[in-house]
Short mmCIF file of C-alpha atoms and ligand atoms in Angstrom, two decimals:
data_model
loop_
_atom_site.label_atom_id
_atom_site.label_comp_id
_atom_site.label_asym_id
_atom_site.label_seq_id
_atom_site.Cartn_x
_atom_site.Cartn_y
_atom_site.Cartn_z
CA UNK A 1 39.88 -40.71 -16.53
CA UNK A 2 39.49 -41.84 -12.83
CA UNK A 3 39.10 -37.87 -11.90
CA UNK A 4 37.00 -37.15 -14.60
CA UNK A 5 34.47 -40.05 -13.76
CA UNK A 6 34.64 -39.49 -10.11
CA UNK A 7 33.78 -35.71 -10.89
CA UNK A 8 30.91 -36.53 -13.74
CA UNK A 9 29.67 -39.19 -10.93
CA UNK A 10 25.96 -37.72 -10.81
CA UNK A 11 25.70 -38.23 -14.39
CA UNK A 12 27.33 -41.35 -14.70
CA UNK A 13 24.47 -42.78 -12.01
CA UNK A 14 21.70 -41.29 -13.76
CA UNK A 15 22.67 -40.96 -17.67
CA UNK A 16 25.25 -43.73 -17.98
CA UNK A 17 23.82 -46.07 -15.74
CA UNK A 18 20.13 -45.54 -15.65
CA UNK A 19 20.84 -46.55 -20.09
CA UNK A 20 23.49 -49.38 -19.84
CA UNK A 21 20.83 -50.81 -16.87
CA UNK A 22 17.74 -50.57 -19.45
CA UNK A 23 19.78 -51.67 -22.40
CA UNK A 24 20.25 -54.93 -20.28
CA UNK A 25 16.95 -56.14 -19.94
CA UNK A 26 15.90 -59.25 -21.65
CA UNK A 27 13.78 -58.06 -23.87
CA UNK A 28 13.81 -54.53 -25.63
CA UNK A 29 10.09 -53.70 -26.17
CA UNK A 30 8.82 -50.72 -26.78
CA UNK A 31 8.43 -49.58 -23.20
CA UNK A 32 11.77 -49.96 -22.84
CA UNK A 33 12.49 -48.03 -25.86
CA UNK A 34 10.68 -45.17 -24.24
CA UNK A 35 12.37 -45.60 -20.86
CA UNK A 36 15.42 -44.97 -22.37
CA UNK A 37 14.35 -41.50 -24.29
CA UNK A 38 13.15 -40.46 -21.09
CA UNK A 39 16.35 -41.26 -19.28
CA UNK A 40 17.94 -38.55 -22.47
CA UNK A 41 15.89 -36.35 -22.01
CA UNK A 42 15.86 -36.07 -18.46
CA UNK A 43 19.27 -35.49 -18.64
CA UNK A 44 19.03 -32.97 -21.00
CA UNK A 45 20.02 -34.59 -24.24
CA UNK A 46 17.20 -32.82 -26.39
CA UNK A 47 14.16 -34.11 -27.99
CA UNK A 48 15.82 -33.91 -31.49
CA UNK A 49 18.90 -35.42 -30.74
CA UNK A 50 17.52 -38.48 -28.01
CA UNK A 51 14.93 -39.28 -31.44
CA UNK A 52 18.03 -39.88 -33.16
CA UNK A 53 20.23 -42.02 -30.88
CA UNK A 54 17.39 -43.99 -30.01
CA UNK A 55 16.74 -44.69 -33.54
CA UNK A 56 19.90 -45.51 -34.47
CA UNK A 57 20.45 -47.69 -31.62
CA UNK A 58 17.21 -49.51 -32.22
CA UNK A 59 18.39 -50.38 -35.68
CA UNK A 60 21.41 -51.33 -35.15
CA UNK A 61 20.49 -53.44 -32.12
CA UNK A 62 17.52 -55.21 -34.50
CA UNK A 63 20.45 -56.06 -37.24
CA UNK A 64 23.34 -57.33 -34.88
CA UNK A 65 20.68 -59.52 -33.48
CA UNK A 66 22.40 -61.85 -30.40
CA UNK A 67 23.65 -58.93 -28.21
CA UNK A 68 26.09 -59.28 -25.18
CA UNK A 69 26.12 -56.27 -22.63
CA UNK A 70 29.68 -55.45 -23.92
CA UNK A 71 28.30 -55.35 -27.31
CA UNK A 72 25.78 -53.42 -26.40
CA UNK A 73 27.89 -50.90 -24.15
CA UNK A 74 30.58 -50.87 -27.11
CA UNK A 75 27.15 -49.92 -29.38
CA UNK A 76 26.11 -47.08 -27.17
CA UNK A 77 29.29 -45.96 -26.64
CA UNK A 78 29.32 -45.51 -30.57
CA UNK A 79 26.25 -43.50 -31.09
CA UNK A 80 27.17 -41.23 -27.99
CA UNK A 81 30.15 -40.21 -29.43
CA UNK A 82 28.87 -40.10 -32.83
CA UNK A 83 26.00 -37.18 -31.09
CA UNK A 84 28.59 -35.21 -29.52
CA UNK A 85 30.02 -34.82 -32.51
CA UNK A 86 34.24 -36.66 -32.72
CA UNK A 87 34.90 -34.13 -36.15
CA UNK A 88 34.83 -30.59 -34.22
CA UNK A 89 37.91 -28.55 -33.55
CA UNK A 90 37.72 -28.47 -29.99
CA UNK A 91 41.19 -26.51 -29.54
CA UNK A 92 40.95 -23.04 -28.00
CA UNK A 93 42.88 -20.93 -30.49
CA UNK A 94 45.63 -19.24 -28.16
CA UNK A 95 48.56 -18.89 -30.42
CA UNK A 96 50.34 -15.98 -30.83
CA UNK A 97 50.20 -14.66 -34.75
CA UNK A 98 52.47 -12.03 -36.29
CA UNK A 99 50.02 -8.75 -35.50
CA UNK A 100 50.48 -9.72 -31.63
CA UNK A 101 48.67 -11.72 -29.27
CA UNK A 102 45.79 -14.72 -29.59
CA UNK A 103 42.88 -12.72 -28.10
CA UNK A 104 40.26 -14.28 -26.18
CA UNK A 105 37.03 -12.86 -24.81
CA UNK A 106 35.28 -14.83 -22.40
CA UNK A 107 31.32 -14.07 -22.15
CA UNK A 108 28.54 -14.97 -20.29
CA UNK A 109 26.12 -14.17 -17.66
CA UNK A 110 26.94 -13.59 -13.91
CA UNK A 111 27.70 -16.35 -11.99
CA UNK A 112 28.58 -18.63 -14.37
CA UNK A 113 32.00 -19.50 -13.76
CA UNK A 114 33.36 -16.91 -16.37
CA UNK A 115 35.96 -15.13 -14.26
CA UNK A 116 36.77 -18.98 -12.83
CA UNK A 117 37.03 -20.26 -15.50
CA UNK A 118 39.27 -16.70 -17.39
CA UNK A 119 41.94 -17.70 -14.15
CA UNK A 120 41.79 -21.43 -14.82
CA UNK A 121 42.54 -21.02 -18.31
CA UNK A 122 45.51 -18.71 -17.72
CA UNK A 123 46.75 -21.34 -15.51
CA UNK A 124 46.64 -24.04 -18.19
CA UNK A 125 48.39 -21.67 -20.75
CA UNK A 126 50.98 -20.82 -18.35
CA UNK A 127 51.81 -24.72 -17.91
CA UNK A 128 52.12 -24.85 -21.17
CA UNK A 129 54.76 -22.22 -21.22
CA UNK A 130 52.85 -19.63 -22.75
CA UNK A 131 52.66 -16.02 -21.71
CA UNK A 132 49.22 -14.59 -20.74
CA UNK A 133 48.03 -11.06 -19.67
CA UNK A 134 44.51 -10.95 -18.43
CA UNK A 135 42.01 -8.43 -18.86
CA UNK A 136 39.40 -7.67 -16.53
CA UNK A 137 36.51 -6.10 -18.20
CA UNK A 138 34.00 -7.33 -15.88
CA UNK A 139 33.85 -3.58 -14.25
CA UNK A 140 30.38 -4.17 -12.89
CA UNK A 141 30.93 -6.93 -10.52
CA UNK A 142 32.99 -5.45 -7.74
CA UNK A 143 34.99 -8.96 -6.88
CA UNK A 144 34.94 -9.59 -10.69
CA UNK A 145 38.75 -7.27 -11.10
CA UNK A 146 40.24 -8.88 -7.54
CA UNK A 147 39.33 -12.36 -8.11
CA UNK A 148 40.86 -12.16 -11.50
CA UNK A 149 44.22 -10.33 -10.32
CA UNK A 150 44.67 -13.10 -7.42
CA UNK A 151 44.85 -15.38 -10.27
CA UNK A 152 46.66 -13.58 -12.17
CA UNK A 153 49.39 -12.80 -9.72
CA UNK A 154 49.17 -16.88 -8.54
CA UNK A 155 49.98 -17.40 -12.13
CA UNK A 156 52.55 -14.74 -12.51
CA UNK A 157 50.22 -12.71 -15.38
CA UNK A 158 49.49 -9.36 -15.08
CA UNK A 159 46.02 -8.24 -14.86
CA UNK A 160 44.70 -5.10 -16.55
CA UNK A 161 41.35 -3.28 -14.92
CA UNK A 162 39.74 0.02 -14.90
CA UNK A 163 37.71 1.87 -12.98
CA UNK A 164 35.12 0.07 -11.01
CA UNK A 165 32.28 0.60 -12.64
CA UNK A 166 33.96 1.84 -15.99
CA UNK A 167 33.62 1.12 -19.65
CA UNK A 168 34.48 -2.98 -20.22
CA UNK A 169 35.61 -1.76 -23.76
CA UNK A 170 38.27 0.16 -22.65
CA UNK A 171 39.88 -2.36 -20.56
CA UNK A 172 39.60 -4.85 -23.00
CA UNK A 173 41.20 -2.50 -25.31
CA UNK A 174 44.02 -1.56 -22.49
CA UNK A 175 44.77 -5.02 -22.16
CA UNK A 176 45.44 -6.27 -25.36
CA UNK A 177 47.43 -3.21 -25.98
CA UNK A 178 49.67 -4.21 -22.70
CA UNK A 179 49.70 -8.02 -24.16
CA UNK A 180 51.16 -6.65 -27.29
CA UNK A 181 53.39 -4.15 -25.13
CA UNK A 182 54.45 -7.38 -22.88
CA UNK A 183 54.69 -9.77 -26.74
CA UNK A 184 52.82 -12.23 -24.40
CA UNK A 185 51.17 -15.43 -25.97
CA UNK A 186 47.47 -14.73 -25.44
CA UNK A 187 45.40 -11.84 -24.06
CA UNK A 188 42.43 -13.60 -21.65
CA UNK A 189 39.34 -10.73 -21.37
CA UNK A 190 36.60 -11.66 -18.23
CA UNK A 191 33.85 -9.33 -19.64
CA UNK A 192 30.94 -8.51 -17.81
CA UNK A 193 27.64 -10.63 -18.12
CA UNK A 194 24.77 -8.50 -17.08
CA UNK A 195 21.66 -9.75 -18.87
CA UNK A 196 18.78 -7.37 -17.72
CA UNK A 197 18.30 -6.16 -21.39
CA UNK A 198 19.61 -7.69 -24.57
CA UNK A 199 20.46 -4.53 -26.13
CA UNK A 200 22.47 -3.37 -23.27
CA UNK A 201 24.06 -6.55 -23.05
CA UNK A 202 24.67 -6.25 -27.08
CA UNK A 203 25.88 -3.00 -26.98
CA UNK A 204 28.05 -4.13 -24.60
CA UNK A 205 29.99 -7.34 -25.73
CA UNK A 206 29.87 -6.00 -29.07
CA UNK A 207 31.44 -2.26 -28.76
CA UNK A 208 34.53 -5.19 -26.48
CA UNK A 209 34.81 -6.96 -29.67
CA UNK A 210 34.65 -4.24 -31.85
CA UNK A 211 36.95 -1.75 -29.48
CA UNK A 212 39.53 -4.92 -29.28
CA UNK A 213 39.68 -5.30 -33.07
CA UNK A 214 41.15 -2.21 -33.75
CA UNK A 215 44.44 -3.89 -32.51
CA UNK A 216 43.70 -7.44 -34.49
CA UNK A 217 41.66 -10.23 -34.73
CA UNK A 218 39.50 -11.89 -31.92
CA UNK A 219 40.48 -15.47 -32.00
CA UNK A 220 38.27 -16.70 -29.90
CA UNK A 221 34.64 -16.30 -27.97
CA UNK A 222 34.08 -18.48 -25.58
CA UNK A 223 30.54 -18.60 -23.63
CA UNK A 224 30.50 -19.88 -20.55
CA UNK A 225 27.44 -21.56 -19.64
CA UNK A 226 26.12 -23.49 -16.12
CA UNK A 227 25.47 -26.81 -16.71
CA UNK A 228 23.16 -27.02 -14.04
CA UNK A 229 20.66 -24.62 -15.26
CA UNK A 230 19.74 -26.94 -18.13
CA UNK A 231 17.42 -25.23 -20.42
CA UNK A 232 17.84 -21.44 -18.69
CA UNK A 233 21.63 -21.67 -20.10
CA UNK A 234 20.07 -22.87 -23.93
CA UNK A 235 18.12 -19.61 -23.91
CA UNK A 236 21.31 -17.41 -22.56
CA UNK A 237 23.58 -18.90 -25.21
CA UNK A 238 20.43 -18.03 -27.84
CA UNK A 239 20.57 -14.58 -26.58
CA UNK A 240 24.44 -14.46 -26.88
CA UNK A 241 25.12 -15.91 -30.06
CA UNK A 242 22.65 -13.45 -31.74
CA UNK A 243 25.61 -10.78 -29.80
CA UNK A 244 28.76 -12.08 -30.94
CA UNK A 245 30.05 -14.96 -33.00
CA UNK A 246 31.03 -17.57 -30.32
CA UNK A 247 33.51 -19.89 -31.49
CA UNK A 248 33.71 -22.61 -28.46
CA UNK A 249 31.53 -23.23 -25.41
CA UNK A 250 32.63 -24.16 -21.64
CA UNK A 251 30.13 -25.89 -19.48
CA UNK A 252 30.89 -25.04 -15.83
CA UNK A 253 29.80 -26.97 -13.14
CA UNK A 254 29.35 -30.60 -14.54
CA UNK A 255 30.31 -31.94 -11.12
CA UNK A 256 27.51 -30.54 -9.63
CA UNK A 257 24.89 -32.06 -12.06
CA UNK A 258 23.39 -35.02 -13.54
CA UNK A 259 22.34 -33.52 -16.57
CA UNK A 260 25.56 -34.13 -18.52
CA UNK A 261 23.46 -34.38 -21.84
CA UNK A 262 23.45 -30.38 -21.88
CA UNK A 263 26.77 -30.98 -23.95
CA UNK A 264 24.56 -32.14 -26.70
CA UNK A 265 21.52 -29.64 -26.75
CA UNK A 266 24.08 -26.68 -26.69
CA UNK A 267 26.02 -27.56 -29.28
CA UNK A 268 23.06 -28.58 -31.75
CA UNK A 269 21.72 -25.26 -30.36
CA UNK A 270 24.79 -23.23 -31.64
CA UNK A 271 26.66 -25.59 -33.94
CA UNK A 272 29.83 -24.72 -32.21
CA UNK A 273 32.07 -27.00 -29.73
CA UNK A 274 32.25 -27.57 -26.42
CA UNK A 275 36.04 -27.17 -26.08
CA UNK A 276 36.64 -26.81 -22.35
CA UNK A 277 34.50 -28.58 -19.09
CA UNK A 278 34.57 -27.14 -15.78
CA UNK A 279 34.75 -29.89 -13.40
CA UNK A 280 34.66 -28.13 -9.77
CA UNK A 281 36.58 -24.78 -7.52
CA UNK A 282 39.74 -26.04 -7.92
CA UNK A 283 42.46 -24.55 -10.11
CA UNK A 284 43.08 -27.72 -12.04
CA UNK A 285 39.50 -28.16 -12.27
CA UNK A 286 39.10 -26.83 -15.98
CA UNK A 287 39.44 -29.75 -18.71
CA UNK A 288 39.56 -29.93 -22.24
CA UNK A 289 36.66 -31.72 -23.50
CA UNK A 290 37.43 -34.95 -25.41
CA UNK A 291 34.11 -36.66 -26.78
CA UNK A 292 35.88 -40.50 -26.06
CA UNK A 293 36.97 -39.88 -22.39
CA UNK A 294 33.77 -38.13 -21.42
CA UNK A 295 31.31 -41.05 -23.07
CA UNK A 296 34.07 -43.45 -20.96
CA UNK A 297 33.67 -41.72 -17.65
CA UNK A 298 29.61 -41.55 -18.43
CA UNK A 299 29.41 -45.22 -19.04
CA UNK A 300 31.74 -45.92 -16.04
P1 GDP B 1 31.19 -15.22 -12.91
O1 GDP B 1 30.23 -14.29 -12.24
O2 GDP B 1 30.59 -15.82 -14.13
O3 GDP B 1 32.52 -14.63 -13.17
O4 GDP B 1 31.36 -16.47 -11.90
P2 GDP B 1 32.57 -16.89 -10.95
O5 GDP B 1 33.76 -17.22 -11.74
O6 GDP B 1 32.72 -15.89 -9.88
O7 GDP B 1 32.01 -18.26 -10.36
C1 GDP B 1 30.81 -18.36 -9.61
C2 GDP B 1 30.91 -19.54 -8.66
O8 GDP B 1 30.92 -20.76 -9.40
C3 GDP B 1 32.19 -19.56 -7.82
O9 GDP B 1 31.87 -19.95 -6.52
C4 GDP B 1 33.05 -20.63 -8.51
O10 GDP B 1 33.94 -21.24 -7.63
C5 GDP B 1 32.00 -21.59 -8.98
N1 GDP B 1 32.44 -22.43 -10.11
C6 GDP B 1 32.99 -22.03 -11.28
N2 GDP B 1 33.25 -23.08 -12.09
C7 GDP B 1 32.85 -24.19 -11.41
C8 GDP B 1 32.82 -25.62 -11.71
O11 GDP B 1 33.22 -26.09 -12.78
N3 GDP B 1 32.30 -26.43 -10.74
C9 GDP B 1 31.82 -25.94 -9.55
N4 GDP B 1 31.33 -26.82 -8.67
N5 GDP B 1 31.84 -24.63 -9.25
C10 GDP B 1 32.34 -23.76 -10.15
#
């Protein structure tokens, strides 16, 4: 909790801060009110979703009456939670089933943090004493198929590429086919996130799924998404989840921002979990995102 607040420090300044501050005044009038849905939204909490706290907290701060701050933080803490949603399954599905390997593909646009976050995520299965085999289908960025083997080989996974500049579908398709050669755990696929059309882009990242699913299932899409390009990344995940089905989001780069209440807009915009946080360069810097612990480190 200590790393994860140091890292989430900008937004705990601004977001967590900036509300427990106003929530302390004296009196709660309406200006107040108002200061603290612009405080949201500046953080990038959404208009639909910063109505509803603040309604909700307004109520229930009108029936409990007297108010301490800790009753107040505990109250805030509530309805924070309660936004992010504590019911989603936030687990990124990496088990091996009987066919062969968990398959994951990891999309997104350039820059991102995808093949980051693709390494990171090996490295976390590979603690966990699972067996990984990574496939680099991101054949258009020339560092994309290096960065990803130097990870894989500091992990001790192989690392499938093609061709620079080859089809992504095939080496998708190559590397699940080695994962099931290998009976690793989970195949991890970087694809490539070039997003100067939509229908190339859809073409693309759907002939990967549909190339990978003549071995078995996908078990998992997971967008990758800047946090620090606020509402830029809610139009990219638009544009991807009309692509593919994306079962879990990872928000890169929440140490670099303040606008921690992207977590909310995304997932309202999708419906689908944030199930990992990317918290800085490092190789441990990839979390699993836990509602409780986040709101915590927010609040301080
Ligand atoms: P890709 O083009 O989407 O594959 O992006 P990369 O994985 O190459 O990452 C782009 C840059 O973002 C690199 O410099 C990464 O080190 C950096 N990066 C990735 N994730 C994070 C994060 O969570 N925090 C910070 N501060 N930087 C990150």
């Amino acid at each position: 909790l200590v790393r994860l607040r140091s890292r989430l420090s900008r937004s705990q300044s601004t977001l967590g801060k900036g509300l427990l501050t106003l929530l302390s005044r004296d009196r709660l009038d309406d200006d107040t009110w108002e200061e603290i849905e612009d405080t949201l939204l500046t953080a990038d909490v959404g208009v639909a979703a910063t109505q509803e706290l603040v309604e909700n907290l307004r109520t229930r701060v009108k029936v409990l009456g007297t108010r301490t701050p800790d009753e107040l933080r505990a109250l805030l803490r509530e309805e924070l939670i309660n936004l992010i949603g504590p019911d989603f399954d936030r687990t990124v599905r990496s088990v091996k089933h009987e066919e062969g390997p968990a398959v994951v593909l990891v999309v997104g646009v350039n820059g991102v943090g995808k093949t980051t976050t693709t390494g990171k995520l090996a490295r976390v299965l590979v603690a966990d004493g699972r067996r990984v085999v990574l496939g680099a289908a991101d054949t258009f960025r020339a560092a994309a198929a290096d960065q990803l083997q130097t990870w894989g080989e500091r992990v001790g996974a192989h690392t499938v590429r093609g061709p620079e500049g080859g089809d992504p579908a095939s080496v998708a398709f190559d590397a699940v086919k080695q994962g099931i050669t290998e009976g690793v755990d989970t195949v991890l696929v970087d694809t490539a996130g070039r997003l100067h059309t939509k229908t190339g882009l859809m073409d693309e990242l759907g002939k990967v799924k549909r190339v990978v699913e003549k071995h078995g299932p996908v078990d998992e899409v997971l967008l990758v998404l800047d946090a620090t390009t606020g509402q830029n990344g809610l139009v990219q995940a638009r544009v991807f989840a009309e692509v593919v089905d994306i079962t879990g989001i990872v928000l890169t780069k929440l140490d670099g921002t303040a606008k921690g209440g992207i977590v909310v807009s995304v997932q309202r915009e999708l419906g689908v979990p944030v199930k990992l946080i990317g918290l800085g360069e490092g190789a441990d810097d990839l979390a699993p995102f836990e509602p409780g612990a986040f709101v915590d480190a927010l609040l301080g």
